[in-house]
CSV table of C-alpha atoms in Angstrom, one decimal:
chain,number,residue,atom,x,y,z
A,21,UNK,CA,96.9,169.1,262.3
A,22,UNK,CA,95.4,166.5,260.0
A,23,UNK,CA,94.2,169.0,257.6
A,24,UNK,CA,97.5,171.0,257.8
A,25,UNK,CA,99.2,167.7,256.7
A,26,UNK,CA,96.9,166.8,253.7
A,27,UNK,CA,97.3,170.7,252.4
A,28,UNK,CA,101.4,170.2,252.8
A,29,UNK,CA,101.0,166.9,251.1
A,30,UNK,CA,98.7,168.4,248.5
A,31,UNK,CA,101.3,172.0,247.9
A,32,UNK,CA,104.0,169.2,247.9
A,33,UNK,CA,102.8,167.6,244.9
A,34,UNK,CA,101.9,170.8,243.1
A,35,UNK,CA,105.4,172.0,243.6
A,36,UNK,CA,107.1,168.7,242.0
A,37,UNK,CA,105.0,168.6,239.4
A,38,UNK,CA,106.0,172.2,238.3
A,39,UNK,CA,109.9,171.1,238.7
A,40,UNK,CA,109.1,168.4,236.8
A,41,UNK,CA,107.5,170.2,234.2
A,42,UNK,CA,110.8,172.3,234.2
A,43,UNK,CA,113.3,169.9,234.5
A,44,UNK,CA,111.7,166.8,232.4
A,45,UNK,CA,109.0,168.7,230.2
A,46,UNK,CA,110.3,168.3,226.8
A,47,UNK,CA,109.5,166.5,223.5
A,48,UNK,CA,111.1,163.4,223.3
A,49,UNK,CA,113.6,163.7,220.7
A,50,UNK,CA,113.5,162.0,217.5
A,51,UNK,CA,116.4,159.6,216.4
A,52,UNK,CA,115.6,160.7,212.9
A,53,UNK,CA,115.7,164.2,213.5
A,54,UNK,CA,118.5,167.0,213.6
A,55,UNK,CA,120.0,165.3,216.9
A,56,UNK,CA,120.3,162.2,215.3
A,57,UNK,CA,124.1,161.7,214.9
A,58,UNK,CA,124.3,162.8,218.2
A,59,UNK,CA,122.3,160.2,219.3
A,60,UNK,CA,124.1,157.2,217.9
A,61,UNK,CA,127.5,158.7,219.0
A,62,UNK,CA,125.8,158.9,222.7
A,63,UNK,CA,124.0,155.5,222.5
A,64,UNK,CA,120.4,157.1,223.5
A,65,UNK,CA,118.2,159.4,223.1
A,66,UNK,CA,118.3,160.3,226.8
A,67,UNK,CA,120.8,162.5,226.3
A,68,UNK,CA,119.7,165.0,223.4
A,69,UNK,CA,116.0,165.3,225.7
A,70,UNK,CA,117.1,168.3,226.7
A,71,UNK,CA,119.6,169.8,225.0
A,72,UNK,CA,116.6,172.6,224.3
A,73,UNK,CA,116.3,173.6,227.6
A,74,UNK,CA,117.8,176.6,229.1
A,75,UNK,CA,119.5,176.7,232.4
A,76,UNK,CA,117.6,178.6,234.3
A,77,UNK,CA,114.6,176.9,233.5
A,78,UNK,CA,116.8,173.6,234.4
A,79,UNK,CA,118.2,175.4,237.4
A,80,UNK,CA,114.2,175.9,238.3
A,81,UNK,CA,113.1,172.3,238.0
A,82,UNK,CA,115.7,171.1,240.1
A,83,UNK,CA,115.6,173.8,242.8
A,84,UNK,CA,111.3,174.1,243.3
A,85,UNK,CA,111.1,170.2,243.3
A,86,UNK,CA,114.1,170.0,246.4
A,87,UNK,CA,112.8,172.9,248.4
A,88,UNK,CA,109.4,171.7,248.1
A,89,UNK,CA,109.8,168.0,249.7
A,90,UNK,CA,109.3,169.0,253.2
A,91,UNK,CA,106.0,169.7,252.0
A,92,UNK,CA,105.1,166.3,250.7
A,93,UNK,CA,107.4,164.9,254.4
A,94,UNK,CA,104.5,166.9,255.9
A,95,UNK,CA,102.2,164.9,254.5
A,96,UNK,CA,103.3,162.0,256.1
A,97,UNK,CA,101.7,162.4,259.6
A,98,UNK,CA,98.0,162.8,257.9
A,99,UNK,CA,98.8,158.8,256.4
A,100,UNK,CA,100.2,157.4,259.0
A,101,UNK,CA,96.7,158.3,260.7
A,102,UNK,CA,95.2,156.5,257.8
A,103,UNK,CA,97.1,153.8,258.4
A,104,UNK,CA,96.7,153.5,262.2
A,105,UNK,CA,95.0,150.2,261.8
A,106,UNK,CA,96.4,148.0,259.2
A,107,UNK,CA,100.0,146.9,259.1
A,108,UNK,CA,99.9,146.5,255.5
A,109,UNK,CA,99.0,150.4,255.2
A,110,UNK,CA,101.7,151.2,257.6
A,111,UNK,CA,104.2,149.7,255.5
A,112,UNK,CA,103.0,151.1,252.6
A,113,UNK,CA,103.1,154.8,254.7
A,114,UNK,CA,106.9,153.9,255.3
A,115,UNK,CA,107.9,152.9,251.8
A,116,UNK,CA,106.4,155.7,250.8
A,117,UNK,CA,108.5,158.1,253.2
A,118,UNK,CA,111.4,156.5,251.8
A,119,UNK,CA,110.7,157.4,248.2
A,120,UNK,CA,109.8,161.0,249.2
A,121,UNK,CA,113.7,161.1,250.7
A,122,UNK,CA,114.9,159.6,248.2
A,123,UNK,CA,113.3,161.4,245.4
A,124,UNK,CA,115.2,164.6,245.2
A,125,UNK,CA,118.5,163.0,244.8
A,126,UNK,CA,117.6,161.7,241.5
A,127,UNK,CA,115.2,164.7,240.7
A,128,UNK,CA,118.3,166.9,240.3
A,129,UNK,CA,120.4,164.8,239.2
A,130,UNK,CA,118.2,165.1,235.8
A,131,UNK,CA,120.1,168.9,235.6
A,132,UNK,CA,123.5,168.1,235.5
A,133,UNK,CA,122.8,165.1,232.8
A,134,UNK,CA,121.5,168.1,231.2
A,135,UNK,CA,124.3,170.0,231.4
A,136,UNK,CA,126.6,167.3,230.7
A,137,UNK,CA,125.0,166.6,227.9
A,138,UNK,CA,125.2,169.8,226.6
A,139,UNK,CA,129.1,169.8,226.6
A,140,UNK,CA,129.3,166.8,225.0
A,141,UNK,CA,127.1,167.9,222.1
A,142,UNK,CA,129.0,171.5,221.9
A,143,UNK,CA,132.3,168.9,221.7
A,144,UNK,CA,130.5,166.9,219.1
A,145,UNK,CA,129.6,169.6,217.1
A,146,UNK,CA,132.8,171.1,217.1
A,147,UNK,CA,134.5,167.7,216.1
A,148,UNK,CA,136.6,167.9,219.3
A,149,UNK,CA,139.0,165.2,220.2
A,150,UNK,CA,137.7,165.7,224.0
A,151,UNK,CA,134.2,164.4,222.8
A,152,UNK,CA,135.2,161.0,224.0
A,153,UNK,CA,135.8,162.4,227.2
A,154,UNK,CA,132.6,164.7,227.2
A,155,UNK,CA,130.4,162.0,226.2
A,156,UNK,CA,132.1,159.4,229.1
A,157,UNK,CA,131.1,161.7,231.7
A,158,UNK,CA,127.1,162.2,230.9
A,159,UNK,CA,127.3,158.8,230.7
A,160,UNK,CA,128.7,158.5,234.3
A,161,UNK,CA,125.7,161.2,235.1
A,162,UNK,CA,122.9,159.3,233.5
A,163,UNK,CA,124.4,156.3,234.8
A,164,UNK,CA,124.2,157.4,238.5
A,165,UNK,CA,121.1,159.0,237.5
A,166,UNK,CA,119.3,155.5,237.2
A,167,UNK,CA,120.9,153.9,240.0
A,168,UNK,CA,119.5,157.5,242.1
A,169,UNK,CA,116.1,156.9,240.7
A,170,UNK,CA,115.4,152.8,240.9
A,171,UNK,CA,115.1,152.8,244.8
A,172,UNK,CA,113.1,156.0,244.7
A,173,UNK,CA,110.5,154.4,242.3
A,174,UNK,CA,110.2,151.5,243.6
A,175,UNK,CA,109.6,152.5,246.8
A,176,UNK,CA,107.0,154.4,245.7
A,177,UNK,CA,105.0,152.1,243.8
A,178,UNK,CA,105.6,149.8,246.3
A,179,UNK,CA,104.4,151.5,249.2
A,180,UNK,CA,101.5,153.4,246.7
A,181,UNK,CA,100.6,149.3,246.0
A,182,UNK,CA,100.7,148.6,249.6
A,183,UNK,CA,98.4,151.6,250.8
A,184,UNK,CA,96.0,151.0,247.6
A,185,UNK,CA,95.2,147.2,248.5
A,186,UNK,CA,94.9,148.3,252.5
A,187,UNK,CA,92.1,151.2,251.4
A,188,UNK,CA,90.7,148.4,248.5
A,189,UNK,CA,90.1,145.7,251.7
A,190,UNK,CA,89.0,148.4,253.9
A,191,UNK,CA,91.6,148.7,256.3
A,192,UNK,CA,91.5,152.2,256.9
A,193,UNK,CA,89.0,153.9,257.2
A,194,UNK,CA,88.1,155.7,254.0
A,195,UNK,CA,85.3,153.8,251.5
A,196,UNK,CA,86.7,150.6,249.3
A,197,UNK,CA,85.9,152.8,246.0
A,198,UNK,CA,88.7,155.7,247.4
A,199,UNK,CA,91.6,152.9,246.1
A,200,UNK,CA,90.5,153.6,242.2
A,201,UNK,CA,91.8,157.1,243.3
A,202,UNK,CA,94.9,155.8,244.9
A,203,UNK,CA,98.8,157.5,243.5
A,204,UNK,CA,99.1,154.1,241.5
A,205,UNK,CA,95.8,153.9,239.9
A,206,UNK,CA,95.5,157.5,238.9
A,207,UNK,CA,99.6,157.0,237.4
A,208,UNK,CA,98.6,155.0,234.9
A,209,UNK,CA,95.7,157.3,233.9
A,210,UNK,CA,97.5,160.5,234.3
A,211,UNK,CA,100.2,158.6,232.2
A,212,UNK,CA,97.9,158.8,229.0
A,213,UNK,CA,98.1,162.9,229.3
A,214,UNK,CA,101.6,162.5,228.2
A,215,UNK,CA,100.3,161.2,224.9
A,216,UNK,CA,97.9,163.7,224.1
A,217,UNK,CA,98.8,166.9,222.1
A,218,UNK,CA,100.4,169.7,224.1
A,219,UNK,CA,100.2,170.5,226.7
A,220,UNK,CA,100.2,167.4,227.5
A,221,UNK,CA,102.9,166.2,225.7
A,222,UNK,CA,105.8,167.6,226.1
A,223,UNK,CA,105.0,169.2,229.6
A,224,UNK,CA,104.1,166.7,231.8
A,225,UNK,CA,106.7,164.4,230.5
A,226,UNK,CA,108.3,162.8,233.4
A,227,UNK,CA,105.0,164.6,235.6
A,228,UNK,CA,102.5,161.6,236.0
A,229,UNK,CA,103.6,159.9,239.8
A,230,UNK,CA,103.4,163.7,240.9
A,231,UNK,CA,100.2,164.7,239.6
A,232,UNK,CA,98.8,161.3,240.9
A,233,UNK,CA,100.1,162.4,244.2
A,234,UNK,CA,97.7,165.5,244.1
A,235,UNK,CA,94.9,164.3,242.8
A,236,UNK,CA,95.0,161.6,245.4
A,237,UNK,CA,95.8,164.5,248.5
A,238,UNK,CA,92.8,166.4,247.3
A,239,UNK,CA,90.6,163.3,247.1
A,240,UNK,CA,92.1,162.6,250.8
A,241,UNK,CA,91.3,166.0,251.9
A,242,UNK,CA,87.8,166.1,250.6
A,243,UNK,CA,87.0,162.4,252.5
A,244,UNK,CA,88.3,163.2,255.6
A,245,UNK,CA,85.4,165.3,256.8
A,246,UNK,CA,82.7,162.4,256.2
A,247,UNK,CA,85.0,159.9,257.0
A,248,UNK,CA,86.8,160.6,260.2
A,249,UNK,CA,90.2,159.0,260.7
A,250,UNK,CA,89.5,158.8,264.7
């Protein structure tokens, strides 16, 4: 059962980071580029990110991401056996279980601010009086797209924090050094990637909690053995 949870929680995390790469993993557009008019009629940049993108390939990111989160929900069981011993990781475990519900609200939402967006730059081009209107509504979209992804974020880092600290003091029962390998450590190193030359940028654009999230399952999966959780 344990090892059945790590591999769900490790799948999981595969998954999203391919419907991220889908859904999020474009080159960041330039305001002094081709979109740029756009862009100051919009008020951000956010909305000419993926203007490229076609809709299948949108339709993709959103769909393999949502159909994938019982796998990373799966996962859950193997950490709460981490946790079995220290409230603090507990918490951490739930927080944690919270983002992963969370998540794929605001994961999709990222496709209809793309699509939005896309009718209000067809109306822009075409000088249309109902550009007002067009751009209003992805604005409503990106709008609800933040308030969909603050309590999934923060949830995660959170509870990532939480469990980090609880492996760091050795609370559970994985060596101290297994925190530098921890979802929020490996973030900010995965986060570098994204400034690298492709594929690293534009691909893993919006990728880096994800790919933390597998590197920390495998690492998980490979300590288990030598460091028994019962």
């Amino acid at each position: 059962m344990l090892t059945l949870s790590i591999t769900a929680f490790i799948l999981g995390s595969f998954f999203w980071t391919i419907g991220d790469i889908l859904i999020v993993g474009f080159d960041r557009p330039d305001n002094n580029g081709p979109h740029r008019e756009f862009i100051e009629f919009m008020g951000s940049d956010n909305y000419a990110y993926q203007l490229t993108g076609s809709e299948p390939r949108l339709r993709a990111g959103a769909l393999v991401a949502n159909f994938s989160t019982p796998l990373l929900l799966a996962g859950i069981p193997a950490h709460w056996m981490l946790a079995q011993d220290s409230t603090l990781a507990q918490i951490g475990v739930i927080l944690f279980s919270l983002s992963i519900c969370f998540a794929p609200l605001a994961h999709a939402t990222f496709y209809f601010l793309a699509q939005s967006s896309k009718l209000a730059y067809a109306a822009f081009e075409d000088g249309a009086l109902g550009a007002s209107r067009e751009r209003v509504h992805a604005q409503q979209v990106f709008s609800f797209l933040k308030w969909a992804w603050f309590p999934a974020v923060a949830c995660m880092l959170a509870g990532g924090v939480l469990l980090t600290i609880a492996v760091a003091l050795g609370y559970t029962p994985l060596p101290a050094w297994a925190a530098l390998l921890s979802p929020p450590v490996v973030t900010i190193a995965v986060s570098a990637l994204t400034r690298l030359p492709y594929p690293g940028r534009p691909l893993l654009n919006g990728a880096a909690f994800n790919l933390a999230a597998m590197v920390w399952g495998i690492t998980f999966f490979s300590l288990v053995s030598k460091y028994p959780l019962t």
